Short mmCIF file of C-alpha atoms and ligand atoms in Angstrom, two decimals:
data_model
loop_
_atom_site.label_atom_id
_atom_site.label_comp_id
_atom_site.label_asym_id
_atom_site.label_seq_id
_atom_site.Cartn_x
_atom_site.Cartn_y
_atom_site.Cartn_z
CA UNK A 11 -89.74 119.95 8.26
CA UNK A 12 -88.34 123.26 8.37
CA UNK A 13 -85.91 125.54 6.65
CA UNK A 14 -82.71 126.56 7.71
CA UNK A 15 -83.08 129.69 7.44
CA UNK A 16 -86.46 130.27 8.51
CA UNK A 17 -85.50 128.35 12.02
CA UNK A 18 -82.63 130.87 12.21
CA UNK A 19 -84.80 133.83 11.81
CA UNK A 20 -87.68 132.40 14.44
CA UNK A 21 -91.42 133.16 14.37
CA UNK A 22 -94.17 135.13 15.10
CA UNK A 23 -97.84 135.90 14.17
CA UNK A 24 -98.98 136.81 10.33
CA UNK A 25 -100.30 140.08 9.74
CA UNK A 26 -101.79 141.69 6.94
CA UNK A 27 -99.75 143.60 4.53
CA UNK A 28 -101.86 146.64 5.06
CA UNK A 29 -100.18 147.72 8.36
CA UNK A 30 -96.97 147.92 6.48
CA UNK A 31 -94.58 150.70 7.35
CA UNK A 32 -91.80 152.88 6.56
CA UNK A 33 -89.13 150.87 7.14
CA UNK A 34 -85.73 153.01 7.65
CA UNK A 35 -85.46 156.40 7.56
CA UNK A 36 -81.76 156.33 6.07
CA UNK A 37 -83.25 155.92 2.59
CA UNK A 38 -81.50 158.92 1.36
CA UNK A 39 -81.52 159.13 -2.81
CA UNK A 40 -78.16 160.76 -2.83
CA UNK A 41 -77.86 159.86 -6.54
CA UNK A 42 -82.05 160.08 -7.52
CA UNK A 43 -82.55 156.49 -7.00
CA UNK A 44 -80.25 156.06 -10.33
CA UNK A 45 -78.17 152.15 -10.45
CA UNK A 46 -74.73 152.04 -12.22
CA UNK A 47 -74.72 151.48 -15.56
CA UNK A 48 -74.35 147.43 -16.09
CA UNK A 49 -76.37 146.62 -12.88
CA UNK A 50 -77.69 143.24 -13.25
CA UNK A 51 -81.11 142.76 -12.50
CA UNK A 52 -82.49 139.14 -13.00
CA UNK A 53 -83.84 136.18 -10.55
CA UNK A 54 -82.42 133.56 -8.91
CA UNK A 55 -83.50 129.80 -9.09
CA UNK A 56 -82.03 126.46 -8.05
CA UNK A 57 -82.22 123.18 -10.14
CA UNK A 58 -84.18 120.95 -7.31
CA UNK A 59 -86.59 123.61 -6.79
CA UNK A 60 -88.07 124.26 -10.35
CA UNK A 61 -86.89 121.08 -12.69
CA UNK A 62 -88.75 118.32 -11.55
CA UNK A 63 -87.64 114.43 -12.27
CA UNK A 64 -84.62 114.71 -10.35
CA UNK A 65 -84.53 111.12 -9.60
CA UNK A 66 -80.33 110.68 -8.96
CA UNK A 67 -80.83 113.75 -6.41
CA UNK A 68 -79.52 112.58 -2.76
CA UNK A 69 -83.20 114.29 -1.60
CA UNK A 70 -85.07 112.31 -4.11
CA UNK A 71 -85.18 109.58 -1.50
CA UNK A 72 -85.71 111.44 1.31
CA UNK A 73 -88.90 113.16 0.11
CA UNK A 74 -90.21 109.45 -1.04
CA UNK A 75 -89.42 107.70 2.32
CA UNK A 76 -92.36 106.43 4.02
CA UNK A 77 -93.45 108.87 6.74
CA UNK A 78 -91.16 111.53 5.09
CA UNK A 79 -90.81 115.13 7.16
CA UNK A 80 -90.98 116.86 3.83
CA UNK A 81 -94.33 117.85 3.19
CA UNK A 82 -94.24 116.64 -0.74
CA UNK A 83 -92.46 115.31 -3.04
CA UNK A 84 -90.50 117.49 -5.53
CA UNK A 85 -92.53 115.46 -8.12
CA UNK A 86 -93.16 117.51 -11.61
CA UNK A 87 -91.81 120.52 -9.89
CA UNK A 88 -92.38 123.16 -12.32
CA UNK A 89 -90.93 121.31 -15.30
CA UNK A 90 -88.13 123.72 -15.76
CA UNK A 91 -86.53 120.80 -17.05
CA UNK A 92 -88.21 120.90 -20.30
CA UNK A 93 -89.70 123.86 -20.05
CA UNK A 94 -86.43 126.16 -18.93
CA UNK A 95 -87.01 128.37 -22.65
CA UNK A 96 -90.08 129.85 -21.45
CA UNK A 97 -88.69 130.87 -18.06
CA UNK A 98 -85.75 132.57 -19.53
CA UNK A 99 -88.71 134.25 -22.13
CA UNK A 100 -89.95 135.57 -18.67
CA UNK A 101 -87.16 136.97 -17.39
CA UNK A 102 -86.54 138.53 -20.74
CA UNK A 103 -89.78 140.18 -20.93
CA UNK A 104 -89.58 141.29 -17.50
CA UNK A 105 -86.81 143.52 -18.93
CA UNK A 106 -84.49 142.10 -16.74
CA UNK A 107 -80.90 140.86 -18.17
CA UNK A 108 -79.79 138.24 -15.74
CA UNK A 109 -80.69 134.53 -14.75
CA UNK A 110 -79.29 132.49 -11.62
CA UNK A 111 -79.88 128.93 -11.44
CA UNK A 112 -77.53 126.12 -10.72
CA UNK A 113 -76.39 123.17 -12.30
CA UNK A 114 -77.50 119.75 -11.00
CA UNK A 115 -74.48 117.64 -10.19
CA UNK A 116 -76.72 114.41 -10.07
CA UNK A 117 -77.84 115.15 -13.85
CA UNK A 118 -74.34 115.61 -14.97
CA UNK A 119 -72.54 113.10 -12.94
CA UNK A 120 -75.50 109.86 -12.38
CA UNK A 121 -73.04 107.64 -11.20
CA UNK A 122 -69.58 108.39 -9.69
CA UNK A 123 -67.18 109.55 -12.33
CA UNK A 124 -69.43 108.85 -15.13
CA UNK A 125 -70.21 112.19 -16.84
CA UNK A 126 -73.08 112.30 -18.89
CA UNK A 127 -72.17 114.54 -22.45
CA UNK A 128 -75.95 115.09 -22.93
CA UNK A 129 -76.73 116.82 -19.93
CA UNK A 130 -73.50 119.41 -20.03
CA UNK A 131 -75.16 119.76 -23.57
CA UNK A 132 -78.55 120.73 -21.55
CA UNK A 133 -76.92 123.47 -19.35
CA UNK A 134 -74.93 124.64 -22.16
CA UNK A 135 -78.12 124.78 -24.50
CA UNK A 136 -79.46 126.86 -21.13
CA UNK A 137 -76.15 129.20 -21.12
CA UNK A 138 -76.59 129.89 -24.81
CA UNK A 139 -80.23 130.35 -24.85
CA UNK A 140 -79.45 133.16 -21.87
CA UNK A 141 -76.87 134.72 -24.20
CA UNK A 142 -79.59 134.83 -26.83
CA UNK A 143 -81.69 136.89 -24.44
CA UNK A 144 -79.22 139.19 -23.51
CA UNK A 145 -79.56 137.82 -19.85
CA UNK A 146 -75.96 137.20 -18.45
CA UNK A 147 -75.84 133.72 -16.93
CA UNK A 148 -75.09 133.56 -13.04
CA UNK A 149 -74.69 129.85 -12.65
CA UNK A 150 -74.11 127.85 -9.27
CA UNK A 151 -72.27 124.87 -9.50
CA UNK A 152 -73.81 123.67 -6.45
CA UNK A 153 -77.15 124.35 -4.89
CA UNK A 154 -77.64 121.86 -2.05
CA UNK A 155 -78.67 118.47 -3.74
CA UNK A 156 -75.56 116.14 -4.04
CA UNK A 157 -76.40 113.04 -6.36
CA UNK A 158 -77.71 109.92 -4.80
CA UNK A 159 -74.19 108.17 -4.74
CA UNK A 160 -72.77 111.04 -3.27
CA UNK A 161 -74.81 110.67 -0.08
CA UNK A 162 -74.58 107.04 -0.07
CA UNK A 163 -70.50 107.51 0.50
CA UNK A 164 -70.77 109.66 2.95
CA UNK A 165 -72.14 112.75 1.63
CA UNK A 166 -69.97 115.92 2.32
CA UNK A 167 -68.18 113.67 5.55
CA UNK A 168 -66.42 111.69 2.95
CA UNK A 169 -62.89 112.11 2.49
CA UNK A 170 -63.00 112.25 -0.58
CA UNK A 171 -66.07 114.98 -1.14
CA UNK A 172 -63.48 117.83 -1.59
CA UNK A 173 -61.54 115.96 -5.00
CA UNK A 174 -65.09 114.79 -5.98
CA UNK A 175 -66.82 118.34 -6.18
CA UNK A 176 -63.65 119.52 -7.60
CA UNK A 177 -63.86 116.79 -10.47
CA UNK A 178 -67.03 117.75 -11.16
CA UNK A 179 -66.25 121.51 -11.41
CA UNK A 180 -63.33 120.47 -13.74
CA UNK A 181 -65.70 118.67 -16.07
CA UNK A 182 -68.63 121.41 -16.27
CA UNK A 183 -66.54 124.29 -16.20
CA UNK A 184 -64.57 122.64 -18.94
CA UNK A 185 -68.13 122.06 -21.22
CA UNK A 186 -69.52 125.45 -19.70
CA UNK A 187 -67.41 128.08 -18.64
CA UNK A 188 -67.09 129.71 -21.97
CA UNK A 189 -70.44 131.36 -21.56
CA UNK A 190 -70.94 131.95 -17.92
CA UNK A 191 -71.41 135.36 -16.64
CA UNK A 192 -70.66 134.45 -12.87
CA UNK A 193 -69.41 131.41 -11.49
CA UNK A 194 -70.41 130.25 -7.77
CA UNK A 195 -69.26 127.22 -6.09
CA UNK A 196 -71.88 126.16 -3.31
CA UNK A 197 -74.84 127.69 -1.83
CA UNK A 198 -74.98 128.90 1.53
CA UNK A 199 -72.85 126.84 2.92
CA UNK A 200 -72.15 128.70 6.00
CA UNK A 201 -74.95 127.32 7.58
CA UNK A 202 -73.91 123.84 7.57
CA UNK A 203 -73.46 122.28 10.92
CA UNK A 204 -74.77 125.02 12.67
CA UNK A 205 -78.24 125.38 12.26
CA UNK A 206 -78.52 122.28 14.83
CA UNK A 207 -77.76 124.33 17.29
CA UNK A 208 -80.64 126.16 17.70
CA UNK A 209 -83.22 123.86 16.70
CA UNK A 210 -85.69 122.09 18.35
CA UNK A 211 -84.80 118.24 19.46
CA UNK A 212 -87.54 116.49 17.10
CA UNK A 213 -86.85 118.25 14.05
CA UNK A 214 -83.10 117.04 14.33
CA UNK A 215 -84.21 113.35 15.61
CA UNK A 216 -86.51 113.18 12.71
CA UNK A 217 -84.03 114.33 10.06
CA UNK A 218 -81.48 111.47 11.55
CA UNK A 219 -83.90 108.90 11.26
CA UNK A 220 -85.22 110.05 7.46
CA UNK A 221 -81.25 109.71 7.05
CA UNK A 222 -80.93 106.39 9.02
CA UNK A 223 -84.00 105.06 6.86
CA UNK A 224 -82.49 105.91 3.28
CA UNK A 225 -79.35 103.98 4.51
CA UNK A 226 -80.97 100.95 4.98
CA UNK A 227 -83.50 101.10 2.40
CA UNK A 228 -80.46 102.02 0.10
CA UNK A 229 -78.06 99.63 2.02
CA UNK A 230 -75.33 101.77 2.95
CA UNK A 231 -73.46 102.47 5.86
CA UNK A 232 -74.79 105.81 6.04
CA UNK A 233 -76.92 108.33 4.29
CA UNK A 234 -75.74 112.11 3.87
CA UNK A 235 -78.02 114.27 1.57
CA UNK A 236 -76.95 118.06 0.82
CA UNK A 237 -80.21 119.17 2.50
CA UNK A 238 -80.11 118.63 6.18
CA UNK A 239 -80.72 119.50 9.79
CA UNK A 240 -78.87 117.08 11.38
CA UNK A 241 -75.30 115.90 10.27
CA UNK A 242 -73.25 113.69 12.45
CA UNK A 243 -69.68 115.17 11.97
CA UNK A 244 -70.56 118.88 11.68
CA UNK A 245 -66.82 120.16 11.63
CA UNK A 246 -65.77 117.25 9.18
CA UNK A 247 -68.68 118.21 7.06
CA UNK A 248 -67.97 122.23 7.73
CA UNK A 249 -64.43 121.32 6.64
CA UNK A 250 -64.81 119.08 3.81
CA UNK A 251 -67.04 122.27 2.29
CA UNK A 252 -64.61 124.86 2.54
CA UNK A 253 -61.83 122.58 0.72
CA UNK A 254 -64.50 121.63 -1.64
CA UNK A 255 -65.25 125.55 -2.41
CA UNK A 256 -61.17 125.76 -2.51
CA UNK A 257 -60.45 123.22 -4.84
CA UNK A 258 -63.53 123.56 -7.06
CA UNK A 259 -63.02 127.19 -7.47
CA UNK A 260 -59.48 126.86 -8.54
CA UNK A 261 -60.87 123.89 -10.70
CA UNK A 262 -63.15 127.01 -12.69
CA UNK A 263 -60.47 129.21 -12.44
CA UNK A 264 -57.85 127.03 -14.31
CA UNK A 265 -60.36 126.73 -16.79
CA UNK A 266 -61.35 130.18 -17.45
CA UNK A 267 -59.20 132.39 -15.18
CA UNK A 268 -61.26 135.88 -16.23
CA UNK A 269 -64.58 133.97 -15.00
CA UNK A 270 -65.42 135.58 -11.90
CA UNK A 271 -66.07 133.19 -9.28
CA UNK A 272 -67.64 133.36 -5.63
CA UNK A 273 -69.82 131.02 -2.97
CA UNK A 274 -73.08 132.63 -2.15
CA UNK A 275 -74.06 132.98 1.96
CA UNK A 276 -77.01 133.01 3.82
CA UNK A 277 -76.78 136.60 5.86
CA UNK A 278 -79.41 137.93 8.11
CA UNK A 279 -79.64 141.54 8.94
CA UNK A 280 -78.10 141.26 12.48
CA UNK A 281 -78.17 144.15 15.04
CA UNK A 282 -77.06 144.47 18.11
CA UNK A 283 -79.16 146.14 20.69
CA UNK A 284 -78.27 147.35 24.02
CA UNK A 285 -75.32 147.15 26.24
CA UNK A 286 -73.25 143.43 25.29
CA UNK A 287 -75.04 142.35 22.44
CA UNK A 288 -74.36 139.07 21.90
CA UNK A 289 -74.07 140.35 17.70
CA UNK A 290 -71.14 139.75 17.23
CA UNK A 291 -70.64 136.48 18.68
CA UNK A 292 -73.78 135.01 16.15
CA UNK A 293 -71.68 136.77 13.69
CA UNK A 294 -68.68 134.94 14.24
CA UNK A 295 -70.12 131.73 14.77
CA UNK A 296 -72.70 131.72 11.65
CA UNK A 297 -70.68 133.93 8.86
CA UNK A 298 -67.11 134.46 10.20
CA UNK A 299 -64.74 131.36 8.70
CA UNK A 300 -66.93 131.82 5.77
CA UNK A 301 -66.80 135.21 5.07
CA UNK A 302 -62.53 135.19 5.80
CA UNK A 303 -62.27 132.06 3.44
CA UNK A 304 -64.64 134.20 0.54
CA UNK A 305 -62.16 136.91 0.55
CA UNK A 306 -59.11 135.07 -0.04
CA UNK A 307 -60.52 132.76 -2.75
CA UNK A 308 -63.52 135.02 -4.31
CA UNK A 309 -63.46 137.52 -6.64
CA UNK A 310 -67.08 138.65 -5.92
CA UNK A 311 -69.29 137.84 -2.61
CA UNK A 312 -73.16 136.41 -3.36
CA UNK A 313 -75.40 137.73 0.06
CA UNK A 314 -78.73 136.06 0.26
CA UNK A 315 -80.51 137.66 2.87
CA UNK A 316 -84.75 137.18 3.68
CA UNK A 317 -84.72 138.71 7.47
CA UNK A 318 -83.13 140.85 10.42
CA UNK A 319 -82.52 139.86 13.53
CA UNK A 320 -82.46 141.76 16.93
CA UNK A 321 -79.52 140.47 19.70
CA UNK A 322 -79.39 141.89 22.94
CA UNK A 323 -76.93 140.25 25.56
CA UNK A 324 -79.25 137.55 26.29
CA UNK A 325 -80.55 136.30 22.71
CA UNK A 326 -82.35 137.24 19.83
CA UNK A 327 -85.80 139.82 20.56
CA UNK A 328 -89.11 139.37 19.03
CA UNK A 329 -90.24 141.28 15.97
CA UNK A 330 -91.78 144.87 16.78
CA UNK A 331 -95.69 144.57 17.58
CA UNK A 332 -97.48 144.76 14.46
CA UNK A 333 -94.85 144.55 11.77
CA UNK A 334 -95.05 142.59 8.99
CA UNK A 335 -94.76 138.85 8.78
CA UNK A 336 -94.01 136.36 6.19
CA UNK A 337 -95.64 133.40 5.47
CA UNK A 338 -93.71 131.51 8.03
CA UNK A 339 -94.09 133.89 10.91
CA UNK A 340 -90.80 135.82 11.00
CA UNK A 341 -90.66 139.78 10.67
CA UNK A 342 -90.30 141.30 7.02
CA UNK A 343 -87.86 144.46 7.40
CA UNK A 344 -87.45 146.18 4.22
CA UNK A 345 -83.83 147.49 5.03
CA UNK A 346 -82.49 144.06 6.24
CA UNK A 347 -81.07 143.56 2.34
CA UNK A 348 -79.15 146.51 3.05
CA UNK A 349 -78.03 145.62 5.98
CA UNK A 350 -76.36 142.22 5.34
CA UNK A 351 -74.76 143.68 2.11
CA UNK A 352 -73.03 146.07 3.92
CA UNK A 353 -71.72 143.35 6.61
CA UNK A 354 -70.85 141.23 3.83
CA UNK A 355 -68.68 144.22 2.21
CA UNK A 356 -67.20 145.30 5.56
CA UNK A 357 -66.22 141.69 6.25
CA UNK A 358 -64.34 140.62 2.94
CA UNK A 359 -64.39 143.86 0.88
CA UNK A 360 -65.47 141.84 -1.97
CA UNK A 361 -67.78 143.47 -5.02
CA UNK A 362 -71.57 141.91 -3.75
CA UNK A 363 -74.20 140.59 -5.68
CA UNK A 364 -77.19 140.09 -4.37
CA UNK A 365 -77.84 137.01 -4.92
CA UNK A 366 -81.33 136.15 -3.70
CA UNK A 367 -84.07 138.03 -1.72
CA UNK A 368 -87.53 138.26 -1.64
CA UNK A 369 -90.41 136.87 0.68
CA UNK A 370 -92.05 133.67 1.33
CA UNK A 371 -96.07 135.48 1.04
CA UNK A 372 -99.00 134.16 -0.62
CA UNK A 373 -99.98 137.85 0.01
CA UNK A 374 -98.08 139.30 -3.48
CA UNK A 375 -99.13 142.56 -2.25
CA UNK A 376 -96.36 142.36 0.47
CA UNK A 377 -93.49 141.27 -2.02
CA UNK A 378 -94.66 144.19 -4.37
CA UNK A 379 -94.10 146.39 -1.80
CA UNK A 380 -90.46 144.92 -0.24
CA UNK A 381 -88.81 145.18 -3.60
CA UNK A 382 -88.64 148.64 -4.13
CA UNK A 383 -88.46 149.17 -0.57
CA UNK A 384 -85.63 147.15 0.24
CA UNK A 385 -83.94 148.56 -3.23
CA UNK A 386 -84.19 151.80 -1.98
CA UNK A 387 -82.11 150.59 1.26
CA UNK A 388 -79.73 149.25 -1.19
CA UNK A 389 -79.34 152.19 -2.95
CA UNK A 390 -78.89 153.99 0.03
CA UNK A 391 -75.92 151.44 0.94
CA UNK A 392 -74.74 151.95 -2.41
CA UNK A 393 -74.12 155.57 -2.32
CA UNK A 394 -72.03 155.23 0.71
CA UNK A 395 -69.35 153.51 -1.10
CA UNK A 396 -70.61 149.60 -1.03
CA UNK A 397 -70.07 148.21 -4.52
CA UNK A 398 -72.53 145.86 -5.11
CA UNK A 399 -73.26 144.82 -8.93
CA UNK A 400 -76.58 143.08 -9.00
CA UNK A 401 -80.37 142.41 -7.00
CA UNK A 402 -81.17 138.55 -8.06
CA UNK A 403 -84.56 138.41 -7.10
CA UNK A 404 -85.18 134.90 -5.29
CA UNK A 405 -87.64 133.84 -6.99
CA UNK A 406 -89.00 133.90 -10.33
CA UNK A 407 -91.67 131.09 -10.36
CA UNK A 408 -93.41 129.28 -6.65
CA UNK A 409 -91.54 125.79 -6.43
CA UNK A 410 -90.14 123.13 -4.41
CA UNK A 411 -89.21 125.01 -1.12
CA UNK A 412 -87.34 122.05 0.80
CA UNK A 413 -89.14 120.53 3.74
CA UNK A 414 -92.32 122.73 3.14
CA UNK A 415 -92.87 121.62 -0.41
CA UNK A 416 -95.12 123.90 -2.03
CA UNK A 417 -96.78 125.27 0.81
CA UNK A 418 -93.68 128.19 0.67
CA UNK A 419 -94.53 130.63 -2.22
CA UNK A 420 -91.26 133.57 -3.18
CA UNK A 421 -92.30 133.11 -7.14
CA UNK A 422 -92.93 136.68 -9.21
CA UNK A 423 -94.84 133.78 -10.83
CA UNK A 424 -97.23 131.37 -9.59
CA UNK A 425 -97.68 127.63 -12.10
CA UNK A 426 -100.14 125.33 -12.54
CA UNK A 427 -99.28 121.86 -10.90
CA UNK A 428 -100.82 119.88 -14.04
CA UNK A 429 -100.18 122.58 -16.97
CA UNK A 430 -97.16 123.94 -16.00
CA UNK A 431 -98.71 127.63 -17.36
CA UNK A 432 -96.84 130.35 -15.74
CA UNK A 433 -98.55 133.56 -14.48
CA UNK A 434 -96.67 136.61 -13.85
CA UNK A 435 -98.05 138.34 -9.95
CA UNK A 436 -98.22 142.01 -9.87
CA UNK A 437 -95.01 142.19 -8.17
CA UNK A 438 -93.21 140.91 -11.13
CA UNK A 439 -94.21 144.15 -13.03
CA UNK A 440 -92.63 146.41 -10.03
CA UNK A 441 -89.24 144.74 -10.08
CA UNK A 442 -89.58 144.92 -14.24
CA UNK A 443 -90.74 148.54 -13.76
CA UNK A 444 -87.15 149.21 -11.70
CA UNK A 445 -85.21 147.28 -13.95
CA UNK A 446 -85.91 148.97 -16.98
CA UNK A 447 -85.76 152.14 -15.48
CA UNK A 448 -82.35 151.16 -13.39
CA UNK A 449 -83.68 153.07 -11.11
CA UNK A 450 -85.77 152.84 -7.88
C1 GAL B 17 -82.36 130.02 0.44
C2 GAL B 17 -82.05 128.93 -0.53
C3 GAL B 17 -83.04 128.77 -1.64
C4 GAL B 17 -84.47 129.03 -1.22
C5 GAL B 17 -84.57 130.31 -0.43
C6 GAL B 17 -85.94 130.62 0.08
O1 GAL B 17 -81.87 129.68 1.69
O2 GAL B 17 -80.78 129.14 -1.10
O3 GAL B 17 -82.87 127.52 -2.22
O4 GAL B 17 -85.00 127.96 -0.57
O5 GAL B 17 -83.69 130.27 0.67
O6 GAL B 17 -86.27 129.83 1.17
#
């Protein structure tokens, strides 16, 4: 299996790191390279990806199917579960003072309306040990996995989804929201529905029958996990999203109304190129009800962007010969970031954060030289007038990336699979080196 993004962006060839270079010649350091005072500089992380155990998880029975597309099994993960005190230690001694990671609805809520005290108390503990740190708490409420029950009624084409995510908001922002730094709803979810459209046949006929599979195995009608390639109402389950994000961001909001909430999107850098580009059609059809519905319910805009993408008025171009590829084939462009922040700005003229970026690379070599790259693009964005308030780096350890397991490495730190040891990669030290400085 594939990700979402990833299929979005295409492929190409890997190259070495070594033939990296210059990437945009707009880098100017109108203000010498200096970030605002308060920037927030931290990593992002999702629950699924790092904890491990996640048994109630809709995509705990997915990855365990028989013949499963995904190429392991979350497993172990990287025992964030237990071990979530020395990550924030890491991001601490990076010098950073921010933490992203998300809240895992099938944890808090095992069985439909049954709210379990003991695991708000976890992600509260998790809150409070970020306070400790000095590392202000960016916490999704959503990040993909629904719980098991969830998907087994119909996932996010259920009626109902839109009152159930909103419960659920009620009840964590209720135990949580008194030490949250940001607040975002779900993750990305602009790409739901869509990303069938450009995929190949097999990858979407295998994802229906994975989902066919878990509903009988599970005995339910149907079988609707929050990680998918193939749904089979796309503008119910497009629709059901957006009145989710409503309702469960005026859930946080009555709760806390200074908590500043948003819904994080997947942007690429897209650019038109030649005479009618067909830019601003993708545009519309990947970002452009979710981008109109972020500025009328969000008080801050998270951009998640990995890649560019060329459009000329036939379809997307291939990557220039001989630049820089990622572990998955697609181009690495260190002033995409900058790109897609100031789309997402010119679209809702919403404060960004950035809330993930970085590079799937086994090479660290290449993600030691995007991050100050691509922060100098940023910069450079910044000093034309886009406010953008934080760089969440996606991500601070290796872990569980979706349908390619653990093949898929964006840590600043790899693990060990049996010891759960952390090591910090070189590039961890240049995005520390920044952040202290708050400069690039
Ligand atoms: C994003 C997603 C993350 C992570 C990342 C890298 O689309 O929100 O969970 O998988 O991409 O692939």
């Amino acid at each position: 299996m594939i990700d979402r993004r990833t299929l979005i962006a295409g492929a190409g060839s890997a190259v070495a790191a070594s033939v990296l270079g210059a990437p945009l010649a707009s880098a100017a350091r109108r203000s010498g390279g200096a970030f605002p005072k308060g920037f927030l500089w931290g990593t992002s992380t999702a629950a699924h990806q790092i904890e491990g155990n996640n048994i109630n998880a809709d995509l705990w029975v997915i990855e365990n199917l028989p013949g499963t597309m995904f190429a392991d099994r979350s497993g172990d993960a990287a025992n964030s579960f237990e071990l979530w005190p020395t990550d924030l230690d890491l991001v601490k001694g990076m010098g950073l003072n921010s933490y992203r990671f998300s809240l895992e609805w099938a944890r808090i809520e095992p069985d439909k309306g049954h709210f379990s005290n003991a695991m708000l108390d976890h992600y509260k503990a998790m809150i409070d040990g970020c306070r400790m740190r000095g590392l202000h708490p960016a916490v999704t409420f959503n990040h993909f996995t629904t719980p098991r029950w969830f998907a087994a009624q119909g996932g996010w084409q259920n009626p109902e989804a839109p009152d159930l995510f909103a419960r659920f908001c009620d009840r964590a922002a209720r135990h949580l929201a008194g030490g949250i730094g940001h607040a975002m709803t779900l993750n990305e979810p602009n790409l739901s529905g869509v990303i069938g459209e450009i995929l190949p046949r097999q990858l979407m006929e295998g994802d229906r029958k994975m989902q066919l599979q878990a509903a009988k195995l599970l005995g339910v009608a149907s079988y609707s996990p929050g990680v998918n390639l193939w749904v089979e109402n796309a503008a119910v389950y497009r629709a059901n999203q957006m009145e989710g994000h409503r309702r469960g961001a005026a859930a946080i909001k009555a709760v806390r109304s200074d908590l500043p909430v948003g819904v994080t999107l997947a942007i690429l850098d897209d650019q038109a190129v030649g005479q009618n580009s067909m830019r601003d059609r993708i545009r519309e059809r990947y970002y452009g009800e979710w981008l109109r519905l972020a500025a009328r319910t969000c008080d801050f805009l998270g951009v998640q962007n990995y890649e560019r993408k060329r459009w000329d008025a036939n379809g997307a171009l291939p990557p220039p010969e001989g630049s820089p590829r990622n572990g998955g084939g697609a181009e690495v462009w260190a002033g995409s970031l900058a790109g897609a922040v100031r789309y997402g700005w010119e679209a809702t003229r919403l404060p960004i954060i950035v809330t993930e970026h970085g590079v799937n690379s086994d090479d660290d070599a290449l993600r030691a030289w995007l991050i100050p790259a691509a922060l100098k693009e940023l910069k450079a964005v910044m000093d034309d007038g886009v406010p953008v308030q934080g760089y969440l780096h996606w991500s601070l350890l290796d872990n569980f990336e979706w349908g390619f397991g653990y093949h898929h490495r964006f840590g600043l730190h790899s693990f060990d699979p049996k010891t759960f040891k952390r090591t910090a990669k070189p590039s961890a030290a240049v995005l520390a080196r920044i952040a202290r400085a708050n400069r690039v």
